[in-house]
PDB file of C-alpha atoms in Angstrom:
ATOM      1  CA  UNK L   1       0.000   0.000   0.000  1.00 84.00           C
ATOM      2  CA  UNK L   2       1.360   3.447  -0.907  1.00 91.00           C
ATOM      3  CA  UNK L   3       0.291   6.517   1.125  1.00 95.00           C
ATOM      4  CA  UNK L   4       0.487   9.749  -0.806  1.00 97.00           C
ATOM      5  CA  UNK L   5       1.606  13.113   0.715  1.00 98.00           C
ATOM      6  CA  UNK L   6       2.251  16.349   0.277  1.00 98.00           C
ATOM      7  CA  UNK L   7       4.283  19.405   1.687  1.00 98.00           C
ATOM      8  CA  UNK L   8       3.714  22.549   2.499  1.00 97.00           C
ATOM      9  CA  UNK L   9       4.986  24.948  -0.180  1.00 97.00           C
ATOM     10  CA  UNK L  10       6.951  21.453  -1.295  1.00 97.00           C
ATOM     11  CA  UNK L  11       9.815  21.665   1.231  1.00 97.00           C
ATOM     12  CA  UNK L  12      11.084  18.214   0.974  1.00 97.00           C
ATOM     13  CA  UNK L  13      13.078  19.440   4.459  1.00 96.00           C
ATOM     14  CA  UNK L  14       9.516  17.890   6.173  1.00 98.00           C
ATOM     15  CA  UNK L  15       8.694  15.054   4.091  1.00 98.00           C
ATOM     16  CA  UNK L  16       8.367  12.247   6.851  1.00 98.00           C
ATOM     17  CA  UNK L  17      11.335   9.910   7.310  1.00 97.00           C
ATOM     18  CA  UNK L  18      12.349   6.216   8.710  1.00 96.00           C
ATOM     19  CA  UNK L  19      16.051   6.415  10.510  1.00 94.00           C
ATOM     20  CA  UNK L  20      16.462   2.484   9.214  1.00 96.00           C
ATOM     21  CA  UNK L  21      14.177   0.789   6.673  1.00 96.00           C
ATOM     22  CA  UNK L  22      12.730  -2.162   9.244  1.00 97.00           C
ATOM     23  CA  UNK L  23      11.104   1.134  11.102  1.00 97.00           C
ATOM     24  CA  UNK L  24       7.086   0.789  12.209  1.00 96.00           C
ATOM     25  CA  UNK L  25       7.030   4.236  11.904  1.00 98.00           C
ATOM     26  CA  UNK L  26       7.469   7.055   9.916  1.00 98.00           C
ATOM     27  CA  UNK L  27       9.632  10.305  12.374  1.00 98.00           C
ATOM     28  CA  UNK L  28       8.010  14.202  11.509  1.00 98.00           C
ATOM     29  CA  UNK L  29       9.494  17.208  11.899  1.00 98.00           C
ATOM     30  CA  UNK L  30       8.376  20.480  13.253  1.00 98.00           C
ATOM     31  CA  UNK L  31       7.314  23.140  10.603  1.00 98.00           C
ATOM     32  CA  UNK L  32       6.418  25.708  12.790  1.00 98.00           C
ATOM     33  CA  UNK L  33       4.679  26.325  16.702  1.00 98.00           C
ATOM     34  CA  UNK L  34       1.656  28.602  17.557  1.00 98.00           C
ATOM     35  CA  UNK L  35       0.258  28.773  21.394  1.00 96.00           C
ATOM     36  CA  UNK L  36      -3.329  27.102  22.269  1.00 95.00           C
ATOM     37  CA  UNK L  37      -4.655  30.818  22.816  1.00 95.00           C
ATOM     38  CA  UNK L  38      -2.949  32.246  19.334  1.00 95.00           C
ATOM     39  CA  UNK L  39      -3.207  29.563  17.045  1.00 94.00           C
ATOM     40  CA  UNK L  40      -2.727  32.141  13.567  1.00 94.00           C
ATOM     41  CA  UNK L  41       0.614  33.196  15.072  1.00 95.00           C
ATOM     42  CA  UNK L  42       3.259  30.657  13.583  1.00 96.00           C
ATOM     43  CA  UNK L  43       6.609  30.619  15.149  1.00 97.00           C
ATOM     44  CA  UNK L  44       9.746  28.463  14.184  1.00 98.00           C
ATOM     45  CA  UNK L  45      10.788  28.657  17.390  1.00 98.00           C
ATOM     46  CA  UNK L  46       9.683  28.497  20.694  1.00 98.00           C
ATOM     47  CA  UNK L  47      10.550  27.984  24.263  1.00 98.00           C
ATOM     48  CA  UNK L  48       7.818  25.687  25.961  1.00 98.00           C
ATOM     49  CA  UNK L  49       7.430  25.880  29.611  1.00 98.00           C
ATOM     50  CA  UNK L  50       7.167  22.708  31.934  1.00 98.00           C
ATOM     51  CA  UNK L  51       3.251  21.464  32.210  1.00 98.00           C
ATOM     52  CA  UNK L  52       2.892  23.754  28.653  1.00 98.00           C
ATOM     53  CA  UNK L  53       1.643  22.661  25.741  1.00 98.00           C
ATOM     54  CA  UNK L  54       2.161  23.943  21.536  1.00 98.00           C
ATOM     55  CA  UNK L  55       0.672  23.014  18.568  1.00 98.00           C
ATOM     56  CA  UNK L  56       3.512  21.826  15.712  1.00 98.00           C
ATOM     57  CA  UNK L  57       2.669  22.012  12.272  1.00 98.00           C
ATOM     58  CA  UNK L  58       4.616  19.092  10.428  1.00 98.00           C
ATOM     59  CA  UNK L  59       4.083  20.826   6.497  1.00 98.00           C
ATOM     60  CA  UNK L  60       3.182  17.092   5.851  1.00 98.00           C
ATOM     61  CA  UNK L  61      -0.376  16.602   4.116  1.00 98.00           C
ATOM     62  CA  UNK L  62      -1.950  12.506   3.501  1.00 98.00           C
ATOM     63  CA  UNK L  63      -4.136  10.969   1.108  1.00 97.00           C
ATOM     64  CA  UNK L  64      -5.488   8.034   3.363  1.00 97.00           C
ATOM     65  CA  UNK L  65      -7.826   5.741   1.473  1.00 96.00           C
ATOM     66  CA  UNK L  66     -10.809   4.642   2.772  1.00 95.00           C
ATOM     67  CA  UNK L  67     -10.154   1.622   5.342  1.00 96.00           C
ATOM     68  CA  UNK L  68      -6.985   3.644   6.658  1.00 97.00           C
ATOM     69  CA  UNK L  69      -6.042   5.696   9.517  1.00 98.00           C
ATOM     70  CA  UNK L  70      -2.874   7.269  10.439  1.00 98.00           C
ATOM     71  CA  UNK L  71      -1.299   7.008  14.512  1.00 98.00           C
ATOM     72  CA  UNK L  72       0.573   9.839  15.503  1.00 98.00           C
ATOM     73  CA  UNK L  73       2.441   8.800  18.563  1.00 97.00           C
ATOM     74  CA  UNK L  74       5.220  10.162  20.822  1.00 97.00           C
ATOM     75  CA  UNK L  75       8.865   9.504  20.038  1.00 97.00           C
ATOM     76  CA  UNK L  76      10.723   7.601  22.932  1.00 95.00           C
ATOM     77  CA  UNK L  77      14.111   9.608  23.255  1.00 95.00           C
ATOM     78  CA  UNK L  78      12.249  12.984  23.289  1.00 96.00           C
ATOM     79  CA  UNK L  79       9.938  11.686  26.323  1.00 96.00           C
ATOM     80  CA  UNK L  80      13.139  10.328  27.939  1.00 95.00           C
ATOM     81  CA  UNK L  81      16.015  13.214  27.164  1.00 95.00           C
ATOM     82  CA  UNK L  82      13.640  16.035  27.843  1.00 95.00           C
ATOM     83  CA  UNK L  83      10.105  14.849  28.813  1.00 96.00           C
ATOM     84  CA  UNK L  84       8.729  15.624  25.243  1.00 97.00           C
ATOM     85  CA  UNK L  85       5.303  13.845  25.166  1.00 97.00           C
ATOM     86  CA  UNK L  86       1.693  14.207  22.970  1.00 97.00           C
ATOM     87  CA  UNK L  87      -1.362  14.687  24.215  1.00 95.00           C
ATOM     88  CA  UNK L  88      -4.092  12.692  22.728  1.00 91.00           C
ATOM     89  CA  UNK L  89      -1.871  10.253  21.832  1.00 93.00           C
ATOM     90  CA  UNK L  90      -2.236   8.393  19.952  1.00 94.00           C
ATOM     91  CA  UNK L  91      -3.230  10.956  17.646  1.00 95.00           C
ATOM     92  CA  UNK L  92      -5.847   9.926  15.136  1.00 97.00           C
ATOM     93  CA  UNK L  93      -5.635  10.947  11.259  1.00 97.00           C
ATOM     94  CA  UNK L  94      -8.722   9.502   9.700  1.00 97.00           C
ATOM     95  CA  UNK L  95      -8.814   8.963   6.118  1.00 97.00           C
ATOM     96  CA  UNK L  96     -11.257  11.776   5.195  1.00 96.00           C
ATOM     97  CA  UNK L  97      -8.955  14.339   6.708  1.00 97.00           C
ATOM     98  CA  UNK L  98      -6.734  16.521   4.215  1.00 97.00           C
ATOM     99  CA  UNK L  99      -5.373  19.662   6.181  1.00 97.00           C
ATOM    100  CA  UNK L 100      -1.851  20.069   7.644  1.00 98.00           C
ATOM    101  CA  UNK L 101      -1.310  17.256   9.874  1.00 98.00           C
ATOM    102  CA  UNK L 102      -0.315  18.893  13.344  1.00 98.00           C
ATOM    103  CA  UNK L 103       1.091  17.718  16.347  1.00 98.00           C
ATOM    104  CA  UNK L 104       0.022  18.645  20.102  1.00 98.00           C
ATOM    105  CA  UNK L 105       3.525  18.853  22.237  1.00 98.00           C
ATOM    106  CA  UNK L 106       3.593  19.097  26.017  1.00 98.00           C
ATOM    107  CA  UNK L 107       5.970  20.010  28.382  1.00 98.00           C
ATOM    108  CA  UNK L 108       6.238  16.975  31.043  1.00 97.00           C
ATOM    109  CA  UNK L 109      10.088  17.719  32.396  1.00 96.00           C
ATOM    110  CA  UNK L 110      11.156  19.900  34.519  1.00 96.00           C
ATOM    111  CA  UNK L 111      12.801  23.062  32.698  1.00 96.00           C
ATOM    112  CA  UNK L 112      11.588  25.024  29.848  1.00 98.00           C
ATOM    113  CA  UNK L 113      12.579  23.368  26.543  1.00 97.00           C
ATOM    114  CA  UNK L 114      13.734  25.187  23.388  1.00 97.00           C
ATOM    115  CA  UNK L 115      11.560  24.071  20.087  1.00 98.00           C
ATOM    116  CA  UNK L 116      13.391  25.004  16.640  1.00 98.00           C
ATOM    117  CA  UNK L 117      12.188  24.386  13.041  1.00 98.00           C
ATOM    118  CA  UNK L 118      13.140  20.721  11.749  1.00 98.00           C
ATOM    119  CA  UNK L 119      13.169  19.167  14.943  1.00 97.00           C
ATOM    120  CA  UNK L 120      12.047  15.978  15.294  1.00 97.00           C
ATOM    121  CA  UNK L 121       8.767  15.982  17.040  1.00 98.00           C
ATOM    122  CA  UNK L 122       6.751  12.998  16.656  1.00 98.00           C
ATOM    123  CA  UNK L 123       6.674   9.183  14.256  1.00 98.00           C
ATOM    124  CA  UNK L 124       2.988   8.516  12.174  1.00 98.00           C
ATOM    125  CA  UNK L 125       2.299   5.131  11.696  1.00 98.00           C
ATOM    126  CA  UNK L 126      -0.057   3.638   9.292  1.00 98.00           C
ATOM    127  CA  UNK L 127      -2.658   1.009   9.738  1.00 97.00           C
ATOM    128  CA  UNK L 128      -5.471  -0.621   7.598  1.00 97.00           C
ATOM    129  CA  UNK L 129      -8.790  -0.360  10.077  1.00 96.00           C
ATOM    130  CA  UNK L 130     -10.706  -3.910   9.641  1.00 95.00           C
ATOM    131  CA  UNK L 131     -14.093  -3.585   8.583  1.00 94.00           C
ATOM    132  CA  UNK L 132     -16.716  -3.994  11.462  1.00 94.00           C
ATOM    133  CA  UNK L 133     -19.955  -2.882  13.334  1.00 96.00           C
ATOM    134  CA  UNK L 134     -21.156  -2.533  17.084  1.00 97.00           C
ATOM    135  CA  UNK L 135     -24.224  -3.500  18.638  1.00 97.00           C
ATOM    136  CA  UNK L 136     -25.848  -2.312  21.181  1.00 97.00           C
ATOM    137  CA  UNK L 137     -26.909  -5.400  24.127  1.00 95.00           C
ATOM    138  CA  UNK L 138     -28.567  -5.024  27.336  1.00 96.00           C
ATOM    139  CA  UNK L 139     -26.701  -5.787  30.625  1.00 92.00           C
ATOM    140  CA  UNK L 140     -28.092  -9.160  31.194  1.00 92.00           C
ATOM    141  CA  UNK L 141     -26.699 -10.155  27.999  1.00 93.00           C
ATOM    142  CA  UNK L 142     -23.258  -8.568  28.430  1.00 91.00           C
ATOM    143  CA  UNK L 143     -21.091 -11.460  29.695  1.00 88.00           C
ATOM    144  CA  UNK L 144     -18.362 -11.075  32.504  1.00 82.00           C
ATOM    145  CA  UNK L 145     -17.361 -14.880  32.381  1.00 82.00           C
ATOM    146  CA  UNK L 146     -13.949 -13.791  31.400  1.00 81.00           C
ATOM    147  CA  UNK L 147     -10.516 -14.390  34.571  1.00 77.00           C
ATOM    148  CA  UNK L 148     -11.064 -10.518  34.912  1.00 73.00           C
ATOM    149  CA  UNK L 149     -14.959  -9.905  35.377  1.00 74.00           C
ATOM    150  CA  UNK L 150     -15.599  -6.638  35.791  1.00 75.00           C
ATOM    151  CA  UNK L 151     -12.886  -6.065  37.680  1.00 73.00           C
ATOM    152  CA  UNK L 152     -10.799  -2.825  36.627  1.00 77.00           C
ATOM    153  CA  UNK L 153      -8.301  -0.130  37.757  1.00 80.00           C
ATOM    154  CA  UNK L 154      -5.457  -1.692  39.664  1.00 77.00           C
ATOM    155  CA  UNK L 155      -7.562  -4.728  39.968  1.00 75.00           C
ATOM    156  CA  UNK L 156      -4.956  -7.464  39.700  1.00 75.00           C
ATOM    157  CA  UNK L 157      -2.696  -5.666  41.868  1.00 78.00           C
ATOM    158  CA  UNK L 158       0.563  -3.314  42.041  1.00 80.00           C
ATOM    159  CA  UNK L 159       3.431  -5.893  41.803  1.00 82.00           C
ATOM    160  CA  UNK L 160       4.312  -9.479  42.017  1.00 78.00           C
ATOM    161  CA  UNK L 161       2.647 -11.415  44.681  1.00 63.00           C
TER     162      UNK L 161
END
């Protein structure tokens, strides 16, 4: 399956990457930042404050067909080296979507942390979605036969026993 993109005013510079060809994902790079409360004013760089959070614009555009999606999901050595996560991840592209794809950053470490233009912010993977329904049952249908029941948060426990 081939995914089509495109860039923003063709700047290969943003065209999304793998570091080594047996990769799950596909690393983006920042295009530009704006603030939650000023979204219209772009930046290509910006210092984001611990417990912050900034839109990145990647300059990457899809063509998903029908059946796809795209995940959007933190990269591991930001989170570690300087607490660099995404909120709402995974970050859903469905396949009707066609603006700018865009990346929510936030601020989970300690100090501020500088943003610059071409960093790497974030990997998109790509995954057919199966073809299925739901249906609605009442309660005294809905089975709990299962080891877990209905049993929940922190339900089997905190460590080994």
């Amino acid at each position: 399956m081939n995914i089509r993109f495109a860039l923003y005013d063709n700047d290969a510079a943003f065209a999304p990457t793998k570091a080594h060809d047996s990769d799950a994902c596909y690393d983006l790079f920042a295009r530009t930042y704006a603030a939650p409360e000023a979204l219209a004013a772009e930046s290509t760089e910006y210092t984001l404050a611990p417990g912050h959070r900034v839109l990145a614009r990647t300059g990457v555009f899809v063509e998903l067909p029908a059946g796809w999606e795209a995940l959007v999901r933190p990269r591991s050595g930001n989170a570690l080296k300087m607490g660099m996560t995404i909120l709402n991840t995974p970050g859903t592209i469905d396949a009707g979507y066609r603006n700018e794809i865009g990346v929510i950053l936030h601020n989970a470490g300690q100090e501020p942390m500088a943003l610059v233009r071409g960093q790497k912010i974030a990997q998109i993977a790509f995954r057919p979605i199966p073809e299925h329904s739901v249906e609605q049952i009442t309660m005294d249908e809905f089975r709990t036969d299962t080891d877990r029941g209905l049993g929940g948060f922190g339900s089997s426990g905190i460590g080994r026993s």
